[in-house]
Amino acid sequence: IERRLDTVRSMCHHSHKRLVACFQGQHGTDAERRHKKLPLTALAQNMQEASTQLEDSLLGKMLETCGDAENQLALELSQHEVFVEKEIVDPLYGIAEVEIPNIQKQRKQLAKLVLDWDSVRARWNQAHKSSGTNFQGLPSKIDTLKEEMDEAGNKVEQCKDQLAADMYNFMAKEGEYGKFFVTLLEAQADYHRKALAVLEKALPELRAHQDKWAEKPAFGTPLEEHLKRSGREIALPLEACVMLLLETGMKEEGLFRIGAGASKLKKLKAALDCSTSHLDEFYSDPHAVAGALKSYLRELPEPLMTFNLYEEWTQVASVQDQDKKLQDLWRTCQKLPPQNFVNFRYLIKFLAKLAQTSDINKMTPSNIAIVLGPNLLWAKNEGTLAEMAAATSVHVVAVIEPIIQHANWFFPEEVEFNVSEAFVPLTTPNSNHSSHTGNDSVDSGTLERKRPASMAVMEGDLVKKESQAQATAGSHQLAVGPTHNSAGPSPHTVRRGKSPPLLRAPLGRDVQTFLGRCRGQVEKRVPMVPRLL
């Protein structure tokens, strides 16, 4: 038992020391004061202060909920530490610094009494030996030493008995001492259960704030998830890019074919991802807008024309009979999921409109299908991007080109490009040259499909100036395609007259061409460019 005392005392001393080191609060203080000094409390206060500054933003709501949770965790921690200190740390200190030292003092006292007893006994033995030669006065001295020896012996026995009793009591309490560590784990388990309850209450609130927030990245997000989250019918990047291109990109040569600057493209994608409305600067760079549209389509986890219909699309692409091919394409289009169908129709209508000005932008349906098709359909289990493009490009072109050519037959209904009504034209068209009456102008503005201002000028004001000169040619002009239902003849059976090129409003690099066509002598008219712009 004596040998174990030192080991037990060392264990209690170090356990007490390490437990105190685990405390985050100030040792020896009550729960309230300890709570104020905890690092978690400081973190919670910082979060709550920041949430008031961020107001109703997503981060503000997140910080408010998280700050409340951290404050509750700090409260639970302070109560836990006070309990552990009272029920475990202080008793361990008592064992190491009070109980065991008292037993060790008894052992030292016994050793001293034994020395005293040995000293008296040695003197008694010496006196007893001397009694044989000197008989005067020795009997009384021997008796005195005998009494001292007996008294010292009694003290030794009493101290030994007391020491033994204390050590036996210590051994008997070992089970009680072991309970301290059971209590420690039980207290930790209770603290963690309460902390878990706080977290489980806070996490659903945080997830709810996250799910309700519509401004999440659109690039790389499944189409269905993006539309559901944002409450939109047309994907934001798709509508935004189309509206920007309708304003300034329809006459841009090589649209979707010429690459954009990497930094500008990255900036536009980031702007669309955060749903910003500050897109005015991108009107001057249609190639960046076209690149962002291609990137959005390419980064969809599943292509717009879906993996499930990949085999059907590729089979239809191999059909030689054009009428049968168009009918099969129409039937496959109808199999698209509703969200994919609506967005695909929206995109095809825009591409058909872009192809109408192919005499200027050089983007015929074939060219559009070549550069944009691989972003609309690819195989699910292909290898690299280059391998996917090579494997699908031929089939995709054979599918996309006729759909663009005959867009009005595939999708006879009108499409409003400004679906969300969130995009405002750059300028308001001038109505001074309108041939309509005042009432007609009001009706036109309210009943006609909304178009960007630049397109309204392009198709109204300037085209009207050539209407008489091209009267005979105009009778042969057709729209993108006549309106048919699925049961009617395919557009391949309808001969289309070639639309003569129209005189368009000057935009950017077309200014000199416009002057040459109007005046015939570009060099003499260059000084007029600033006034025309």
PDB file of N, CA and C in Angstrom, residues 196-273:
ATOM      1  N   LEU A 196     -24.900  18.874 -29.131  1.00  0.00           N
ATOM      2  CA  LEU A 196     -25.453  18.306 -30.368  1.00  0.00           C
ATOM      3  C   LEU A 196     -26.883  18.776 -30.588  1.00  0.00           C
ATOM      4  N   ALA A 197     -27.661  18.850 -29.520  1.00  0.00           N
ATOM      5  CA  ALA A 197     -29.038  19.331 -29.647  1.00  0.00           C
ATOM      6  C   ALA A 197     -29.066  20.776 -30.143  1.00  0.00           C
ATOM      7  N   VAL A 198     -28.139  21.597 -29.650  1.00  0.00           N
ATOM      8  CA  VAL A 198     -28.060  22.987 -30.117  1.00  0.00           C
ATOM      9  C   VAL A 198     -27.728  23.025 -31.604  1.00  0.00           C
ATOM     10  N   LEU A 199     -26.763  22.211 -32.013  1.00  0.00           N
ATOM     11  CA  LEU A 199     -26.351  22.193 -33.423  1.00  0.00           C
ATOM     12  C   LEU A 199     -27.456  21.651 -34.320  1.00  0.00           C
ATOM     13  N   GLU A 200     -28.134  20.608 -33.875  1.00  0.00           N
ATOM     14  CA  GLU A 200     -29.216  20.027 -34.688  1.00  0.00           C
ATOM     15  C   GLU A 200     -30.385  20.986 -34.835  1.00  0.00           C
ATOM     16  N   LYS A 201     -30.547  21.860 -33.878  1.00  0.00           N
ATOM     17  CA  LYS A 201     -31.593  22.880 -33.994  1.00  0.00           C
ATOM     18  C   LYS A 201     -31.176  23.991 -34.952  1.00  0.00           C
ATOM     19  N   ALA A 202     -29.881  24.335 -34.929  1.00  0.00           N
ATOM     20  CA  ALA A 202     -29.409  25.455 -35.756  1.00  0.00           C
ATOM     21  C   ALA A 202     -29.211  25.061 -37.211  1.00  0.00           C
ATOM     22  N   LEU A 203     -28.776  23.828 -37.450  1.00  0.00           N
ATOM     23  CA  LEU A 203     -28.445  23.420 -38.823  1.00  0.00           C
ATOM     24  C   LEU A 203     -29.632  23.496 -39.783  1.00  0.00           C
ATOM     25  N   PRO A 204     -30.831  23.011 -39.412  1.00  0.00           N
ATOM     26  CA  PRO A 204     -31.963  23.160 -40.340  1.00  0.00           C
ATOM     27  C   PRO A 204     -32.267  24.615 -40.676  1.00  0.00           C
ATOM     28  N   GLU A 205     -32.114  25.513 -39.705  1.00  0.00           N
ATOM     29  CA  GLU A 205     -32.350  26.933 -39.990  1.00  0.00           C
ATOM     30  C   GLU A 205     -31.324  27.459 -40.988  1.00  0.00           C
ATOM     31  N   LEU A 206     -30.056  27.064 -40.810  1.00  0.00           N
ATOM     32  CA  LEU A 206     -29.014  27.499 -41.741  1.00  0.00           C
ATOM     33  C   LEU A 206     -29.281  26.958 -43.143  1.00  0.00           C
ATOM     34  N   ARG A 207     -29.660  25.675 -43.220  1.00  0.00           N
ATOM     35  CA  ARG A 207     -29.938  25.070 -44.537  1.00  0.00           C
ATOM     36  C   ARG A 207     -31.156  25.728 -45.185  1.00  0.00           C
ATOM     37  N   ALA A 208     -32.139  26.089 -44.366  1.00  0.00           N
ATOM     38  CA  ALA A 208     -33.328  26.763 -44.911  1.00  0.00           C
ATOM     39  C   ALA A 208     -32.954  28.121 -45.507  1.00  0.00           C
ATOM     40  N   HIS A 209     -32.108  28.877 -44.796  1.00  0.00           N
ATOM     41  CA  HIS A 209     -31.639  30.153 -45.347  1.00  0.00           C
ATOM     42  C   HIS A 209     -30.898  29.929 -46.664  1.00  0.00           C
ATOM     43  N   GLN A 210     -30.085  28.878 -46.685  1.00  0.00           N
ATOM     44  CA  GLN A 210     -29.295  28.591 -47.889  1.00  0.00           C
ATOM     45  C   GLN A 210     -30.198  28.207 -49.050  1.00  0.00           C
ATOM     46  N   ASP A 211     -31.200  27.368 -48.780  1.00  0.00           N
ATOM     47  CA  ASP A 211     -32.082  26.904 -49.855  1.00  0.00           C
ATOM     48  C   ASP A 211     -32.982  28.024 -50.378  1.00  0.00           C
ATOM     49  N   LYS A 212     -33.379  28.925 -49.495  1.00  0.00           N
ATOM     50  CA  LYS A 212     -34.264  30.009 -49.920  1.00  0.00           C
ATOM     51  C   LYS A 212     -33.523  31.070 -50.733  1.00  0.00           C
ATOM     52  N   TRP A 213     -32.218  31.103 -50.605  1.00  0.00           N
ATOM     53  CA  TRP A 213     -31.457  32.145 -51.297  1.00  0.00           C
ATOM     54  C   TRP A 213     -31.321  31.777 -52.767  1.00  0.00           C
ATOM     55  N   ALA A 214     -31.878  32.598 -53.616  1.00  0.00           N
ATOM     56  CA  ALA A 214     -31.919  32.280 -55.050  1.00  0.00           C
ATOM     57  C   ALA A 214     -30.604  32.570 -55.751  1.00  0.00           C
ATOM     58  N   GLU A 215     -29.791  33.450 -55.186  1.00  0.00           N
ATOM     59  CA  GLU A 215     -28.578  33.882 -55.877  1.00  0.00           C
ATOM     60  C   GLU A 215     -27.456  32.870 -55.656  1.00  0.00           C
ATOM     61  N   LYS A 216     -27.580  31.743 -56.348  1.00  0.00           N
ATOM     62  CA  LYS A 216     -26.546  30.724 -56.314  1.00  0.00           C
ATOM     63  C   LYS A 216     -25.933  30.614 -57.706  1.00  0.00           C
ATOM     64  N   PRO A 217     -24.716  30.136 -57.815  1.00  0.00           N
ATOM     65  CA  PRO A 217     -24.102  30.002 -59.134  1.00  0.00           C
ATOM     66  C   PRO A 217     -24.959  29.193 -60.080  1.00  0.00           C
ATOM     67  N   ALA A 218     -25.099  29.696 -61.299  1.00  0.00           N
ATOM     68  CA  ALA A 218     -25.878  28.986 -62.316  1.00  0.00           C
ATOM     69  C   ALA A 218     -24.998  28.088 -63.156  1.00  0.00           C
ATOM     70  N   PHE A 219     -23.747  28.483 -63.366  1.00  0.00           N
ATOM     71  CA  PHE A 219     -22.835  27.680 -64.177  1.00  0.00           C
ATOM     72  C   PHE A 219     -22.486  26.399 -63.425  1.00  0.00           C
ATOM     73  N   GLY A 220     -22.639  25.268 -64.113  1.00  0.00           N
ATOM     74  CA  GLY A 220     -22.336  23.983 -63.501  1.00  0.00           C
ATOM     75  C   GLY A 220     -23.446  23.421 -62.641  1.00  0.00           C
ATOM     76  N   THR A 221     -24.572  24.135 -62.535  1.00  0.00           N
ATOM     77  CA  THR A 221     -25.721  23.665 -61.757  1.00  0.00           C
ATOM     78  C   THR A 221     -26.732  22.992 -62.687  1.00  0.00           C
ATOM     79  N   PRO A 222     -27.314  21.859 -62.296  1.00  0.00           N
ATOM     80  CA  PRO A 222     -28.325  21.229 -63.151  1.00  0.00           C
ATOM     81  C   PRO A 222     -29.445  22.210 -63.500  1.00  0.00           C
ATOM     82  N   LEU A 223     -29.930  22.128 -64.721  1.00  0.00           N
ATOM     83  CA  LEU A 223     -30.935  23.071 -65.207  1.00  0.00           C
ATOM     84  C   LEU A 223     -32.179  23.061 -64.320  1.00  0.00           C
ATOM     85  N   GLU A 224     -32.672  21.887 -64.001  1.00  0.00           N
ATOM     86  CA  GLU A 224     -33.898  21.796 -63.202  1.00  0.00           C
ATOM     87  C   GLU A 224     -33.712  22.443 -61.837  1.00  0.00           C
ATOM     88  N   GLU A 225     -32.555  22.206 -61.204  1.00  0.00           N
ATOM     89  CA  GLU A 225     -32.292  22.795 -59.890  1.00  0.00           C
ATOM     90  C   GLU A 225     -32.223  24.321 -59.974  1.00  0.00           C
ATOM     91  N   HIS A 226     -31.542  24.833 -60.994  1.00  0.00           N
ATOM     92  CA  HIS A 226     -31.415  26.291 -61.153  1.00  0.00           C
ATOM     93  C   HIS A 226     -32.780  26.934 -61.370  1.00  0.00           C
ATOM     94  N   LEU A 227     -33.606  26.334 -62.223  1.00  0.00           N
ATOM     95  CA  LEU A 227     -34.925  26.917 -62.509  1.00  0.00           C
ATOM     96  C   LEU A 227     -35.820  26.860 -61.276  1.00  0.00           C
ATOM     97  N   LYS A 228     -35.773  25.759 -60.544  1.00  0.00           N
ATOM     98  CA  LYS A 228     -36.608  25.626 -59.351  1.00  0.00           C
ATOM     99  C   LYS A 228     -36.186  26.615 -58.281  1.00  0.00           C
ATOM    100  N   ARG A 229     -34.889  26.766 -58.090  1.00  0.00           N
ATOM    101  CA  ARG A 229     -34.372  27.644 -57.057  1.00  0.00           C
ATOM    102  C   ARG A 229     -34.659  29.115 -57.358  1.00  0.00           C
ATOM    103  N   SER A 230     -34.512  29.480 -58.629  1.00  0.00           N
ATOM    104  CA  SER A 230     -34.672  30.883 -59.010  1.00  0.00           C
ATOM    105  C   SER A 230     -36.099  31.238 -59.398  1.00  0.00           C
ATOM    106  N   GLY A 231     -36.963  30.223 -59.535  1.00  0.00           N
ATOM    107  CA  GLY A 231     -38.340  30.487 -59.934  1.00  0.00           C
ATOM    108  C   GLY A 231     -38.458  31.010 -61.352  1.00  0.00           C
ATOM    109  N   ARG A 232     -37.533  30.614 -62.211  1.00  0.00           N
ATOM    110  CA  ARG A 232     -37.507  31.108 -63.585  1.00  0.00           C
ATOM    111  C   ARG A 232     -38.007  30.044 -64.549  1.00  0.00           C
ATOM    112  N   GLU A 233     -38.366  30.501 -65.752  1.00  0.00           N
ATOM    113  CA  GLU A 233     -38.738  29.583 -66.827  1.00  0.00           C
ATOM    114  C   GLU A 233     -37.563  29.331 -67.751  1.00  0.00           C
ATOM    115  N   ILE A 234     -36.779  30.377 -67.985  1.00  0.00           N
ATOM    116  CA  ILE A 234     -35.584  30.296 -68.814  1.00  0.00           C
ATOM    117  C   ILE A 234     -34.374  30.536 -67.923  1.00  0.00           C
ATOM    118  N   ALA A 235     -33.329  29.739 -68.109  1.00  0.00           N
ATOM    119  CA  ALA A 235     -32.120  29.890 -67.303  1.00  0.00           C
ATOM    120  C   ALA A 235     -31.575  31.310 -67.419  1.00  0.00           C
ATOM    121  N   LEU A 236     -31.136  31.853 -66.289  1.00  0.00           N
ATOM    122  CA  LEU A 236     -30.654  33.235 -66.271  1.00  0.00           C
ATOM    123  C   LEU A 236     -29.513  33.487 -67.256  1.00  0.00           C
ATOM    124  N   PRO A 237     -28.449  32.673 -67.294  1.00  0.00           N
ATOM    125  CA  PRO A 237     -27.387  32.953 -68.260  1.00  0.00           C
ATOM    126  C   PRO A 237     -27.878  32.917 -69.697  1.00  0.00           C
ATOM    127  N   LEU A 238     -28.812  32.016 -69.985  1.00  0.00           N
ATOM    128  CA  LEU A 238     -29.339  31.906 -71.344  1.00  0.00           C
ATOM    129  C   LEU A 238     -30.109  33.162 -71.727  1.00  0.00           C
ATOM    130  N   GLU A 239     -31.024  33.601 -70.878  1.00  0.00           N
ATOM    131  CA  GLU A 239     -31.814  34.791 -71.191  1.00  0.00           C
ATOM    132  C   GLU A 239     -30.946  36.043 -71.230  1.00  0.00           C
ATOM    133  N   ALA A 240     -30.039  36.179 -70.267  1.00  0.00           N
ATOM    134  CA  ALA A 240     -29.202  37.374 -70.221  1.00  0.00           C
ATOM    135  C   ALA A 240     -28.329  37.481 -71.468  1.00  0.00           C
ATOM    136  N   CYS A 241     -27.705  36.389 -71.862  1.00  0.00           N
ATOM    137  CA  CYS A 241     -26.835  36.418 -73.047  1.00  0.00           C
ATOM    138  C   CYS A 241     -27.640  36.692 -74.314  1.00  0.00           C
ATOM    139  N   VAL A 242     -28.808  36.088 -74.416  1.00  0.00           N
ATOM    140  CA  VAL A 242     -29.641  36.322 -75.606  1.00  0.00           C
ATOM    141  C   VAL A 242     -30.062  37.785 -75.690  1.00  0.00           C
ATOM    142  N   MET A 243     -30.462  38.355 -74.568  1.00  0.00           N
ATOM    143  CA  MET A 243     -30.892  39.755 -74.592  1.00  0.00           C
ATOM    144  C   MET A 243     -29.734  40.688 -74.921  1.00  0.00           C
ATOM    145  N   LEU A 244     -28.556  40.391 -74.416  1.00  0.00           N
ATOM    146  CA  LEU A 244     -27.393  41.207 -74.748  1.00  0.00           C
ATOM    147  C   LEU A 244     -27.044  41.101 -76.225  1.00  0.00           C
ATOM    148  N   LEU A 245     -27.120  39.893 -76.757  1.00  0.00           N
ATOM    149  CA  LEU A 245     -26.784  39.707 -78.172  1.00  0.00           C
ATOM    150  C   LEU A 245     -27.842  40.315 -79.088  1.00  0.00           C
ATOM    151  N   LEU A 246     -29.086  40.290 -78.697  1.00  0.00           N
ATOM    152  CA  LEU A 246     -30.130  40.923 -79.501  1.00  0.00           C
ATOM    153  C   LEU A 246     -29.891  42.419 -79.618  1.00  0.00           C
ATOM    154  N   GLU A 247     -29.272  42.993 -78.609  1.00  0.00           N
ATOM    155  CA  GLU A 247     -29.018  44.430 -78.629  1.00  0.00           C
ATOM    156  C   GLU A 247     -27.879  44.785 -79.584  1.00  0.00           C
ATOM    157  N   THR A 248     -26.760  44.090 -79.451  1.00  0.00           N
ATOM    158  CA  THR A 248     -25.567  44.549 -80.178  1.00  0.00           C
ATOM    159  C   THR A 248     -24.830  43.461 -80.927  1.00  0.00           C
ATOM    160  N   GLY A 249     -25.289  42.219 -80.884  1.00  0.00           N
ATOM    161  CA  GLY A 249     -24.482  41.150 -81.463  1.00  0.00           C
ATOM    162  C   GLY A 249     -25.013  40.517 -82.712  1.00  0.00           C
ATOM    163  N   MET A 250     -26.188  40.879 -83.161  1.00  0.00           N
ATOM    164  CA  MET A 250     -26.798  40.172 -84.276  1.00  0.00           C
ATOM    165  C   MET A 250     -26.051  40.378 -85.595  1.00  0.00           C
ATOM    166  N   LYS A 251     -25.323  41.461 -85.723  1.00  0.00           N
ATOM    167  CA  LYS A 251     -24.593  41.732 -86.968  1.00  0.00           C
ATOM    168  C   LYS A 251     -23.090  41.544 -86.788  1.00  0.00           C
ATOM    169  N   GLU A 252     -22.692  40.935 -85.664  1.00  0.00           N
ATOM    170  CA  GLU A 252     -21.276  40.721 -85.399  1.00  0.00           C
ATOM    171  C   GLU A 252     -20.785  39.514 -86.184  1.00  0.00           C
ATOM    172  N   GLU A 253     -19.833  39.713 -87.028  1.00  0.00           N
ATOM    173  CA  GLU A 253     -19.328  38.635 -87.876  1.00  0.00           C
ATOM    174  C   GLU A 253     -18.604  37.596 -87.023  1.00  0.00           C
ATOM    175  N   GLY A 254     -18.907  36.332 -87.291  1.00  0.00           N
ATOM    176  CA  GLY A 254     -18.248  35.237 -86.581  1.00  0.00           C
ATOM    177  C   GLY A 254     -18.710  35.044 -85.158  1.00  0.00           C
ATOM    178  N   LEU A 255     -19.931  35.459 -84.832  1.00  0.00           N
ATOM    179  CA  LEU A 255     -20.447  35.280 -83.477  1.00  0.00           C
ATOM    180  C   LEU A 255     -20.485  33.787 -83.136  1.00  0.00           C
ATOM    181  N   PHE A 256     -20.093  33.440 -81.932  1.00  0.00           N
ATOM    182  CA  PHE A 256     -19.958  32.071 -81.431  1.00  0.00           C
ATOM    183  C   PHE A 256     -18.740  31.346 -82.017  1.00  0.00           C
ATOM    184  N   ARG A 257     -18.131  31.917 -83.052  1.00  0.00           N
ATOM    185  CA  ARG A 257     -16.949  31.279 -83.651  1.00  0.00           C
ATOM    186  C   ARG A 257     -15.668  31.941 -83.171  1.00  0.00           C
ATOM    187  N   ILE A 258     -15.662  33.264 -83.076  1.00  0.00           N
ATOM    188  CA  ILE A 258     -14.487  33.995 -82.634  1.00  0.00           C
ATOM    189  C   ILE A 258     -14.438  33.974 -81.110  1.00  0.00           C
ATOM    190  N   GLY A 259     -13.273  33.597 -80.563  1.00  0.00           N
ATOM    191  CA  GLY A 259     -13.141  33.505 -79.119  1.00  0.00           C
ATOM    192  C   GLY A 259     -13.089  34.877 -78.458  1.00  0.00           C
ATOM    193  N   ALA A 260     -13.464  34.919 -77.193  1.00  0.00           N
ATOM    194  CA  ALA A 260     -13.453  36.166 -76.421  1.00  0.00           C
ATOM    195  C   ALA A 260     -12.227  36.199 -75.517  1.00  0.00           C
ATOM    196  N   GLY A 261     -11.921  37.385 -75.000  1.00  0.00           N
ATOM    197  CA  GLY A 261     -10.835  37.514 -74.039  1.00  0.00           C
ATOM    198  C   GLY A 261     -11.135  36.728 -72.770  1.00  0.00           C
ATOM    199  N   ALA A 262     -10.140  36.017 -72.278  1.00  0.00           N
ATOM    200  CA  ALA A 262     -10.364  35.139 -71.119  1.00  0.00           C
ATOM    201  C   ALA A 262     -10.795  35.916 -69.889  1.00  0.00           C
ATOM    202  N   SER A 263     -10.177  37.069 -69.645  1.00  0.00           N
ATOM    203  CA  SER A 263     -10.524  37.839 -68.456  1.00  0.00           C
ATOM    204  C   SER A 263     -11.935  38.394 -68.540  1.00  0.00           C
ATOM    205  N   LYS A 264     -12.316  38.887 -69.713  1.00  0.00           N
ATOM    206  CA  LYS A 264     -13.667  39.424 -69.887  1.00  0.00           C
ATOM    207  C   LYS A 264     -14.709  38.320 -69.746  1.00  0.00           C
ATOM    208  N   LEU A 265     -14.424  37.144 -70.326  1.00  0.00           N
ATOM    209  CA  LEU A 265     -15.348  36.022 -70.225  1.00  0.00           C
ATOM    210  C   LEU A 265     -15.514  35.570 -68.778  1.00  0.00           C
ATOM    211  N   LYS A 266     -14.394  35.502 -68.068  1.00  0.00           N
ATOM    212  CA  LYS A 266     -14.454  35.096 -66.657  1.00  0.00           C
ATOM    213  C   LYS A 266     -15.267  36.090 -65.844  1.00  0.00           C
ATOM    214  N   LYS A 267     -15.098  37.371 -66.135  1.00  0.00           N
ATOM    215  CA  LYS A 267     -15.831  38.404 -65.406  1.00  0.00           C
ATOM    216  C   LYS A 267     -17.332  38.300 -65.676  1.00  0.00           C
ATOM    217  N   LEU A 268     -17.698  38.089 -66.928  1.00  0.00           N
ATOM    218  CA  LEU A 268     -19.121  37.980 -67.273  1.00  0.00           C
ATOM    219  C   LEU A 268     -19.746  36.749 -66.619  1.00  0.00           C
ATOM    220  N   LYS A 269     -19.061  35.633 -66.628  1.00  0.00           N
ATOM    221  CA  LYS A 269     -19.594  34.429 -65.990  1.00  0.00           C
ATOM    222  C   LYS A 269     -19.785  34.641 -64.498  1.00  0.00           C
ATOM    223  N   ALA A 270     -18.812  35.317 -63.869  1.00  0.00           N
ATOM    224  CA  ALA A 270     -18.940  35.596 -62.438  1.00  0.00           C
ATOM    225  C   ALA A 270     -20.112  36.530 -62.165  1.00  0.00           C
ATOM    226  N   ALA A 271     -20.319  37.519 -63.057  1.00  0.00           N
ATOM    227  CA  ALA A 271     -21.441  38.451 -62.886  1.00  0.00           C
ATOM    228  C   ALA A 271     -22.769  37.724 -63.005  1.00  0.00           C
ATOM    229  N   LEU A 272     -22.866  36.794 -63.956  1.00  0.00           N
ATOM    230  CA  LEU A 272     -24.104  36.034 -64.122  1.00  0.00           C
ATOM    231  C   LEU A 272     -24.318  35.078 -62.957  1.00  0.00           C
ATOM    232  N   ASP A 273     -23.232  34.538 -62.428  1.00  0.00           N
ATOM    233  CA  ASP A 273     -23.357  33.611 -61.299  1.00  0.00           C
ATOM    234  C   ASP A 273     -23.924  34.292 -60.061  1.00  0.00           C
TER     235      ASP A 273
END
